Structures are given as C-alpha cells and as structure tokens.
mmCIF file of C-alpha atoms in Angstrom:
data_model
loop_
_atom_site.group_PDB
_atom_site.id
_atom_site.type_symbol
_atom_site.label_atom_id
_atom_site.label_comp_id
_atom_site.label_asym_id
_atom_site.label_seq_id
_atom_site.Cartn_x
_atom_site.Cartn_y
_atom_site.Cartn_z
ATOM 1 C CA VAL J 1 -25.046 -1.486 -34.009
ATOM 2 C CA SER J 2 -25.177 -3.344 -30.717
ATOM 3 C CA ALA J 3 -22.133 -4.005 -28.525
ATOM 4 C CA GLN J 4 -22.648 -7.723 -29.094
ATOM 5 C CA SER J 5 -22.351 -7.424 -32.857
ATOM 6 C CA ASN J 6 -19.555 -4.854 -32.671
ATOM 7 C CA PRO J 7 -16.989 -6.130 -30.160
ATOM 8 C CA VAL J 8 -14.491 -3.447 -31.123
ATOM 9 C CA ALA J 9 -16.853 -0.818 -29.722
ATOM 10 C CA THR J 10 -17.389 -2.601 -26.416
ATOM 11 C CA PRO J 11 -15.840 -0.654 -23.518
ATOM 12 C CA GLY J 12 -13.186 -2.522 -21.567
ATOM 13 C CA ALA J 13 -12.877 -5.340 -24.112
ATOM 14 C CA HIS J 14 -9.765 -6.647 -25.832
ATOM 15 C CA PRO J 15 -10.889 -6.274 -29.451
ATOM 16 C CA SER J 16 -8.111 -8.248 -31.118
ATOM 17 C CA LEU J 17 -8.468 -11.107 -28.644
ATOM 18 C CA PHE J 18 -12.243 -11.333 -28.922
ATOM 19 C CA GLN J 19 -12.149 -10.795 -32.668
ATOM 20 C CA HIS J 20 -9.826 -13.795 -32.897
ATOM 21 C CA MET J 21 -12.327 -15.874 -30.913
ATOM 22 C CA LEU J 22 -15.194 -14.733 -33.115
ATOM 23 C CA GLN J 23 -13.326 -15.630 -36.288
ATOM 24 C CA LYS J 24 -12.719 -19.127 -34.987
ATOM 25 C CA MET J 25 -16.022 -19.838 -33.271
ATOM 26 C CA ASP J 26 -18.873 -17.488 -34.219
ATOM 27 C CA THR J 27 -20.362 -19.535 -37.044
ATOM 28 C CA ASN J 28 -23.716 -17.712 -37.137
ATOM 29 C CA GLY J 29 -22.104 -14.262 -37.180
ATOM 30 C CA ASP J 30 -24.091 -12.741 -34.313
ATOM 31 C CA GLY J 31 -21.047 -11.287 -32.575
ATOM 32 C CA ARG J 32 -21.061 -13.642 -29.586
ATOM 33 C CA ILE J 33 -20.230 -17.260 -28.881
ATOM 34 C CA THR J 34 -22.678 -19.947 -27.792
ATOM 35 C CA LEU J 35 -21.796 -23.134 -25.948
ATOM 36 C CA ASP J 36 -22.457 -25.171 -29.092
ATOM 37 C CA GLU J 37 -20.093 -22.955 -31.098
ATOM 38 C CA TYR J 38 -17.472 -23.143 -28.380
ATOM 39 C CA LEU J 39 -17.640 -26.942 -28.202
ATOM 40 C CA ALA J 40 -17.612 -27.269 -31.987
ATOM 41 C CA ALA J 41 -14.382 -25.280 -32.009
ATOM 42 C CA ALA J 42 -12.991 -27.494 -29.232
ATOM 43 C CA ASN J 43 -13.777 -30.613 -31.249
ATOM 44 C CA ALA J 44 -12.126 -29.121 -34.335
ATOM 45 C CA HIS J 45 -9.095 -28.160 -32.264
ATOM 46 C CA PHE J 46 -8.812 -31.692 -30.872
ATOM 47 C CA LYS J 47 -8.940 -33.183 -34.359
ATOM 48 C CA SER J 48 -6.172 -30.862 -35.526
ATOM 49 C CA ILE J 49 -3.966 -32.199 -32.707
ATOM 50 C CA ASP J 50 -5.031 -35.830 -33.204
ATOM 51 C CA SER J 51 -3.386 -36.103 -36.619
ATOM 52 C CA GLN J 52 -3.185 -39.907 -36.348
ATOM 53 C CA HIS J 53 -6.891 -40.212 -35.499
ATOM 54 C CA LYS J 54 -6.211 -42.184 -32.321
ATOM 55 C CA GLY J 55 -9.075 -40.642 -30.373
ATOM 56 C CA SER J 56 -6.614 -39.417 -27.745
ATOM 57 C CA VAL J 57 -3.566 -37.156 -27.673
ATOM 58 C CA ASP J 58 -0.403 -37.132 -25.605
ATOM 59 C CA ALA J 59 2.186 -34.445 -24.882
ATOM 60 C CA ALA J 60 4.133 -35.193 -28.067
ATOM 61 C CA ASP J 61 0.985 -34.740 -30.171
ATOM 62 C CA ILE J 62 0.244 -31.405 -28.513
ATOM 63 C CA ALA J 63 3.836 -30.155 -28.772
ATOM 64 C CA SER J 64 3.931 -30.886 -32.521
ATOM 65 C CA SER J 65 0.395 -29.695 -33.302
ATOM 66 C CA PRO J 66 -0.179 -26.956 -35.899
ATOM 67 C CA GLU J 67 -1.175 -24.471 -33.187
ATOM 68 C CA ALA J 68 1.921 -25.157 -31.082
ATOM 69 C CA THR J 69 4.165 -24.965 -34.132
ATOM 70 C CA ALA J 70 2.628 -21.661 -35.191
ATOM 71 C CA ARG J 71 3.012 -20.280 -31.667
ATOM 72 C CA ILE J 72 6.703 -21.253 -31.535
ATOM 73 C CA ASP J 73 7.265 -19.688 -34.957
ATOM 74 C CA GLN J 74 5.566 -16.468 -33.876
ATOM 75 C CA ARG J 75 7.666 -16.222 -30.719
ATOM 76 C CA ALA J 76 10.896 -16.945 -32.569
ATOM 77 C CA GLN J 77 10.115 -14.333 -35.222
ATOM 78 C CA SER J 78 9.234 -11.840 -32.477
ATOM 79 C CA MET J 79 12.468 -12.564 -30.631
ATOM 80 C CA VAL J 80 14.586 -11.976 -33.728
ATOM 81 C CA LYS J 81 12.704 -8.793 -34.565
ATOM 82 C CA ARG J 82 13.231 -7.478 -31.025
ATOM 83 C CA LEU J 83 16.954 -8.298 -30.811
ATOM 84 C CA ASP J 84 17.993 -7.644 -34.422
ATOM 85 C CA THR J 85 18.977 -4.000 -34.033
ATOM 86 C CA THR J 86 20.523 -3.765 -37.509
ATOM 87 C CA GLY J 87 17.478 -5.218 -39.269
ATOM 88 C CA ASN J 88 19.368 -7.864 -41.224
ATOM 89 C CA GLY J 89 17.083 -10.763 -40.294
ATOM 90 C CA PHE J 90 19.307 -12.501 -37.761
ATOM 91 C CA VAL J 91 20.764 -11.917 -34.295
ATOM 92 C CA THR J 92 24.488 -11.627 -33.686
ATOM 93 C CA GLN J 93 26.133 -12.561 -30.409
ATOM 94 C CA ASP J 94 26.878 -8.892 -29.729
ATOM 95 C CA GLU J 95 23.184 -8.033 -30.121
ATOM 96 C CA PHE J 96 22.196 -10.940 -27.890
ATOM 97 C CA VAL J 97 24.677 -9.943 -25.176
ATOM 98 C CA ALA J 98 23.708 -6.261 -25.401
ATOM 99 C CA ALA J 99 20.070 -7.211 -24.797
ATOM 100 C CA ALA J 100 21.122 -9.315 -21.788
ATOM 101 C CA GLN J 101 23.080 -6.385 -20.356
ATOM 102 C CA GLN J 102 20.071 -4.097 -20.736
ATOM 103 C CA ARG J 103 17.838 -6.707 -19.126
ATOM 104 C CA PHE J 104 20.240 -7.058 -16.198
ATOM 105 C CA ALA J 105 20.177 -3.291 -15.653
ATOM 106 C CA ARG J 106 16.365 -3.315 -15.567
ATOM 107 C CA LEU J 107 16.271 -6.205 -13.101
ATOM 108 C CA ASP J 108 18.927 -4.722 -10.824
ATOM 109 C CA LYS J 109 16.512 -2.368 -9.079
ATOM 110 C CA ASN J 110 18.949 -1.158 -6.430
ATOM 111 C CA ALA J 111 21.807 -0.826 -8.960
ATOM 112 C CA ASP J 112 24.271 -2.757 -6.804
ATOM 113 C CA GLY J 113 25.542 -4.856 -9.707
ATOM 114 C CA LYS J 114 24.012 -8.047 -8.336
ATOM 115 C CA LEU J 115 20.728 -9.876 -8.817
ATOM 116 C CA THR J 116 19.090 -11.712 -5.939
ATOM 117 C CA PRO J 117 16.566 -14.532 -6.426
ATOM 118 C CA ASP J 118 13.803 -12.107 -5.392
ATOM 119 C CA GLU J 119 14.750 -9.624 -8.131
ATOM 120 C CA LEU J 120 14.720 -12.337 -10.765
ATOM 121 C CA THR J 121 11.455 -13.867 -9.486
ATOM 122 C CA ALA J 122 9.758 -10.472 -9.323
ATOM 123 C CA ALA J 123 10.665 -9.893 -12.960
ATOM 124 C CA ARG J 124 9.165 -13.210 -14.027
ATOM 125 C CA ARG J 125 5.947 -12.391 -12.135
ATOM 126 C CA HIS J 126 5.804 -8.999 -13.818
ATOM 127 C CA HIS J 127 5.744 -10.657 -17.251
ATOM 128 C CA GLY J 128 3.006 -13.062 -16.208
ATOM 129 C CA SER J 129 -0.609 -12.446 -15.283
ATOM 130 C CA ALA J 130 -2.249 -12.295 -11.881
ATOM 131 C CA GLU J 131 -0.640 -14.315 -9.116
ATOM 132 C CA PRO J 132 -1.713 -17.961 -9.442
ATOM 133 C CA ALA J 133 -3.027 -20.260 -6.757
ATOM 134 C CA ASN J 134 -0.606 -21.303 -3.997
ATOM 135 C CA GLY J 135 0.326 -24.645 -5.586
ATOM 136 C CA LYS J 136 1.135 -23.069 -8.922
ATOM 137 C CA SER J 137 2.886 -20.181 -7.177
ATOM 138 C CA ASN J 138 5.166 -22.602 -5.355
ATOM 139 C CA LYS J 139 6.011 -24.437 -8.571
ATOM 140 C CA ARG J 140 6.772 -21.160 -10.295
ATOM 141 C CA ALA J 141 9.023 -20.128 -7.412
ATOM 142 C CA GLN J 142 10.848 -23.455 -7.599
ATOM 143 C CA PHE J 143 11.333 -23.059 -11.335
ATOM 144 C CA ALA J 144 12.654 -19.519 -10.831
ATOM 145 C CA GLN J 145 15.084 -20.743 -8.183
ATOM 146 C CA ARG J 146 16.399 -23.495 -10.462
ATOM 147 C CA HIS J 147 16.846 -20.921 -13.218
ATOM 148 C CA PHE J 148 18.713 -18.668 -10.799
ATOM 149 C CA ASP J 149 20.953 -21.493 -9.604
ATOM 150 C CA LYS J 150 22.014 -22.248 -13.186
ATOM 151 C CA ILE J 151 23.105 -18.642 -13.723
ATOM 152 C CA ASP J 152 24.763 -18.290 -10.301
ATOM 153 C CA ALA J 153 27.982 -20.011 -11.395
ATOM 154 C CA ASN J 154 29.868 -19.673 -8.095
ATOM 155 C CA HIS J 155 26.753 -20.394 -5.996
ATOM 156 C CA ASP J 156 27.207 -17.389 -3.729
ATOM 157 C CA GLY J 157 23.511 -16.514 -3.770
ATOM 158 C CA VAL J 158 23.747 -13.566 -6.165
ATOM 159 C CA VAL J 159 24.145 -13.215 -9.931
ATOM 160 C CA THR J 160 26.665 -10.702 -11.203
ATOM 161 C CA ILE J 161 26.619 -9.046 -14.609
ATOM 162 C CA ASP J 162 29.481 -11.324 -15.673
ATOM 163 C CA GLU J 163 27.509 -14.429 -14.721
ATOM 164 C CA TYR J 164 24.398 -13.100 -16.439
ATOM 165 C CA VAL J 165 26.271 -12.322 -19.656
ATOM 166 C CA SER J 166 28.060 -15.684 -19.523
ATOM 167 C CA ALA J 167 24.670 -17.427 -19.354
ATOM 168 C CA ALA J 168 23.494 -15.329 -22.329
ATOM 169 C CA ARG J 169 26.552 -16.381 -24.343
ATOM 170 C CA THR J 170 25.892 -20.027 -23.517
ATOM 171 C CA LEU J 171 22.276 -19.709 -24.621
ATOM 172 C CA TYR J 172 23.313 -17.977 -27.816
ATOM 173 C CA ALA J 173 25.694 -20.840 -28.613
ATOM 174 C CA GLN J 174 22.833 -23.299 -28.142
ATOM 175 C CA PHE J 175 20.703 -21.355 -30.616
ATOM 176 C CA ASP J 176 23.536 -20.912 -33.149
ATOM 177 C CA SER J 177 23.382 -24.421 -34.591
ATOM 178 C CA ALA J 178 25.180 -23.354 -37.801
ATOM 179 C CA HIS J 179 28.027 -21.814 -35.744
ATOM 180 C CA ASP J 180 28.108 -18.816 -38.069
ATOM 181 C CA GLY J 181 27.331 -16.074 -35.563
ATOM 182 C CA LYS J 182 23.933 -15.454 -37.133
ATOM 183 C CA VAL J 183 20.971 -16.818 -35.181
ATOM 184 C CA THR J 184 17.786 -16.982 -37.242
ATOM 185 C CA ALA J 185 14.210 -17.591 -36.189
ATOM 186 C CA ALA J 186 14.415 -21.073 -37.695
ATOM 187 C CA GLU J 187 17.386 -21.908 -35.466
ATOM 188 C CA ILE J 188 15.539 -20.675 -32.401
ATOM 189 C CA GLU J 189 12.492 -22.765 -33.333
ATOM 190 C CA SER J 190 14.480 -25.966 -33.822
ATOM 191 C CA SER J 191 16.791 -25.540 -30.827
ATOM 192 C CA PRO J 192 16.648 -28.195 -28.071
ATOM 193 C CA ARG J 193 15.762 -25.478 -25.551
ATOM 194 C CA THR J 194 12.700 -24.400 -27.540
ATOM 195 C CA GLN J 195 11.575 -27.972 -28.153
ATOM 196 C CA GLU J 196 12.020 -28.901 -24.498
ATOM 197 C CA ARG J 197 9.911 -25.915 -23.504
ATOM 198 C CA ALA J 198 7.175 -26.976 -25.937
ATOM 199 C CA VAL J 199 7.120 -30.479 -24.457
ATOM 200 C CA HIS J 200 7.063 -29.044 -20.925
ATOM 201 C CA VAL J 201 4.023 -26.911 -21.772
ATOM 202 C CA ALA J 202 2.346 -29.904 -23.428
ATOM 203 C CA ASP J 203 3.033 -32.128 -20.404
ATOM 204 C CA ARG J 204 1.411 -29.557 -18.156
ATOM 205 C CA MET J 205 -1.598 -29.376 -20.460
ATOM 206 C CA VAL J 206 -2.016 -33.159 -20.407
ATOM 207 C CA ARG J 207 -1.895 -33.218 -16.604
ATOM 208 C CA HIS J 208 -4.532 -30.498 -16.519
ATOM 209 C CA LEU J 209 -6.933 -32.190 -18.944
ATOM 210 C CA ASP J 210 -6.327 -35.899 -18.213
ATOM 211 C CA ALA J 211 -9.275 -36.574 -15.907
ATOM 212 C CA ASN J 212 -8.753 -40.344 -15.536
ATOM 213 C CA GLY J 213 -4.976 -40.187 -15.148
ATOM 214 C CA ASP J 214 -4.081 -42.528 -18.011
ATOM 215 C CA GLY J 215 -1.458 -40.159 -19.420
ATOM 216 C CA VAL J 216 -3.408 -39.137 -22.521
ATOM 217 C CA VAL J 217 -6.307 -36.788 -23.243
ATOM 218 C CA SER J 218 -9.361 -38.258 -24.934
ATOM 219 C CA GLN J 219 -11.710 -36.194 -27.058
ATOM 220 C CA ASP J 220 -14.356 -36.453 -24.330
ATOM 221 C CA GLU J 221 -11.912 -35.102 -21.733
ATOM 222 C CA PHE J 222 -10.876 -32.317 -24.079
ATOM 223 C CA VAL J 223 -14.466 -31.257 -24.738
ATOM 224 C CA ALA J 224 -15.463 -31.617 -21.067
ATOM 225 C CA ALA J 225 -12.684 -29.201 -20.131
ATOM 226 C CA ALA J 226 -13.926 -26.783 -22.794
ATOM 227 C CA LYS J 227 -17.438 -26.979 -21.348
ATOM 228 C CA THR J 228 -16.115 -26.176 -17.869
ATOM 229 C CA ARG J 229 -14.094 -23.297 -19.281
ATOM 230 C CA PHE J 230 -17.130 -21.890 -21.100
ATOM 231 C CA ALA J 231 -19.131 -21.868 -17.866
ATOM 232 C CA ARG J 232 -16.313 -20.029 -16.096
ATOM 233 C CA ILE J 233 -16.102 -17.349 -18.792
ATOM 234 C CA ASP J 234 -19.884 -16.935 -19.120
ATOM 235 C CA LYS J 235 -20.095 -14.788 -15.987
ATOM 236 C CA ASN J 236 -23.777 -13.917 -16.247
ATOM 237 C CA GLY J 237 -24.835 -17.450 -17.185
ATOM 238 C CA ASP J 238 -26.842 -16.386 -20.234
ATOM 239 C CA GLY J 239 -25.316 -19.071 -22.471
ATOM 240 C CA PHE J 240 -23.193 -16.665 -24.497
ATOM 241 C CA ILE J 241 -19.668 -15.295 -24.320
ATOM 242 C CA ASP J 242 -19.508 -11.636 -25.282
ATOM 243 C CA ALA J 243 -16.624 -9.191 -25.526
ATOM 244 C CA ASP J 244 -16.785 -8.049 -21.896
ATOM 245 C CA GLU J 245 -16.700 -11.625 -20.618
ATOM 246 C CA ALA J 246 -13.843 -12.574 -22.945
ATOM 247 C CA SER J 247 -11.624 -9.690 -21.872
ATOM 248 C CA GLY J 248 -8.856 -10.609 -19.482
ATOM 249 C CA GLN J 249 -8.940 -14.331 -20.251
ATOM 250 C CA ARG J 250 -5.241 -15.246 -20.122
ATOM 251 C CA TRP J 251 -5.595 -18.473 -22.122
ATOM 252 C CA ALA J 252 -7.278 -16.855 -25.108
ATOM 253 C CA GLY J 253 -4.841 -16.228 -27.913
ATOM 254 C CA ARG J 254 -1.839 -17.584 -25.983
ATOM 255 C CA GLY J 255 -2.383 -21.265 -26.391
ATOM 256 C CA HIS J 256 -1.512 -22.324 -22.841
ATOM 257 C CA LYS J 257 -4.763 -24.216 -22.641
ATOM 258 C CA PRO J 258 -6.769 -25.412 -25.594
ATOM 259 C CA GLN J 259 -9.862 -23.318 -26.010
ATOM 260 C CA GLY J 260 -11.252 -24.926 -29.126
#
C-alpha cells in the first residue's frame, strides 16, 4: 500500500488531522486531495454557513454556523471533562478555583507568588503555534496586556494569587447562569463570554477573507481564499495535498480559517 493511500503509515504526518481532511474532501478515495476536491469542499462549507442563501456571509453567520457551534460544544465539553475532578458532569466553584491555583503555580516560573505580564504572555504563546508575523504578534501582545490589566486589580504591574483566584471566581459566576454552583457544558456554551469570543473569531475571519472590504464574504472570495490556501499547502506543486504536506497545518481541524 502506498503512503498516499495509507496516510496513517506516512512518517511525520498527523494521521487524525489528515484522515479528517480525507473524509471531508477525498471524493475519489485515492488517499490525497486535488484542487477540485478542495474547492468543492470549500463551496460546500460556504453553503453550510450561508443558511439564508444570501450569496455572502458576515461575522454573525460564521459565529452561528454548524461548524462554529460544534467547535464551541467540543471545547465546552472538554473544559468540563478537564475540570470535573469528581466526574459528576459539572464543575463546582471549588474545582474551578483549584484549577486556577494550579495554573497560577505553573505560570509563576520563579515561584515568587506574583505573575508579570511576560509570564502570562509566555504562557499564551506556549499554547499557540509558531510565532506569528509582527503585526499579529503585536495584536496578540496587546490582547495579553489587556487580559493582564483586567486581572491586576490594584494596577501595580503584577498579579498575585489572590487576584488570579478572584478573577477565576468572577469568571465562574459568569458561567453559572443557573446560580446553582454547578457549571455545565451547556452553560459554558451559552455564556456571553463564549459567544463574544465566537463573534471575535468570526470578525477576524471576515477581515481576512473580505477582499473588497464590503464587510461580508462572498462565495467567490471564500473559494479564492481556499485556492490560495491550497497552493500554499501543496509544497511540491504537483496539484495534490498528501499527508506530509498536510502535517503541521494549524488551521486544519481547528476551524480558525475555513478550509472547505
């Protein structure tokens, strides 16, 4: 069996990621993805977002699309599973605070009981991928600083464990819409914080894809971006995406940018 038809056996590949792409796009079953297959998937993806058949989509359409909704659900379920130490299907405030305390200890590299903006920013970079271009790096740094400023209640330039835990308690209260001390995945999904994040991601996607600057993304713009993306992934220019080329693609499987 060739490496192309057996992506799991391809050295250096991300089998689950590429297998996901194949399931969505490889219509002829040859174990690789052609430009036509890639664009067909992009068109299908656009139509799933354009539920009102307008021929264009805005940030609200993207934020409420089936893919975005599924992604939010997956993250909320994962969050509950990670924090729910007793396995009862919800997160208590004690569990939420305990996780925040553990996170603070990991971030506080020099164990001085205080977090600096650099320690918090370094942690956010660690959870991301490779360092982005300068413009994006600056925006990320600004976002991290705003996040830090919100936690730094007395604005003395450092975040103590008390401030960090206080911020965790505030966040928990925002999630706990039923005020019963039991935060479920559904509450996390429907919380204003989660919805605002979804709209923020969608806004960024629109800015990235909106070639003519009219505030919406047409199907042509959506497909044109997919074509550009295909060319970037197809490193050897042979007209196919195989497992080696697909490995390491940050957008695939994460939904930050529509891939079809």
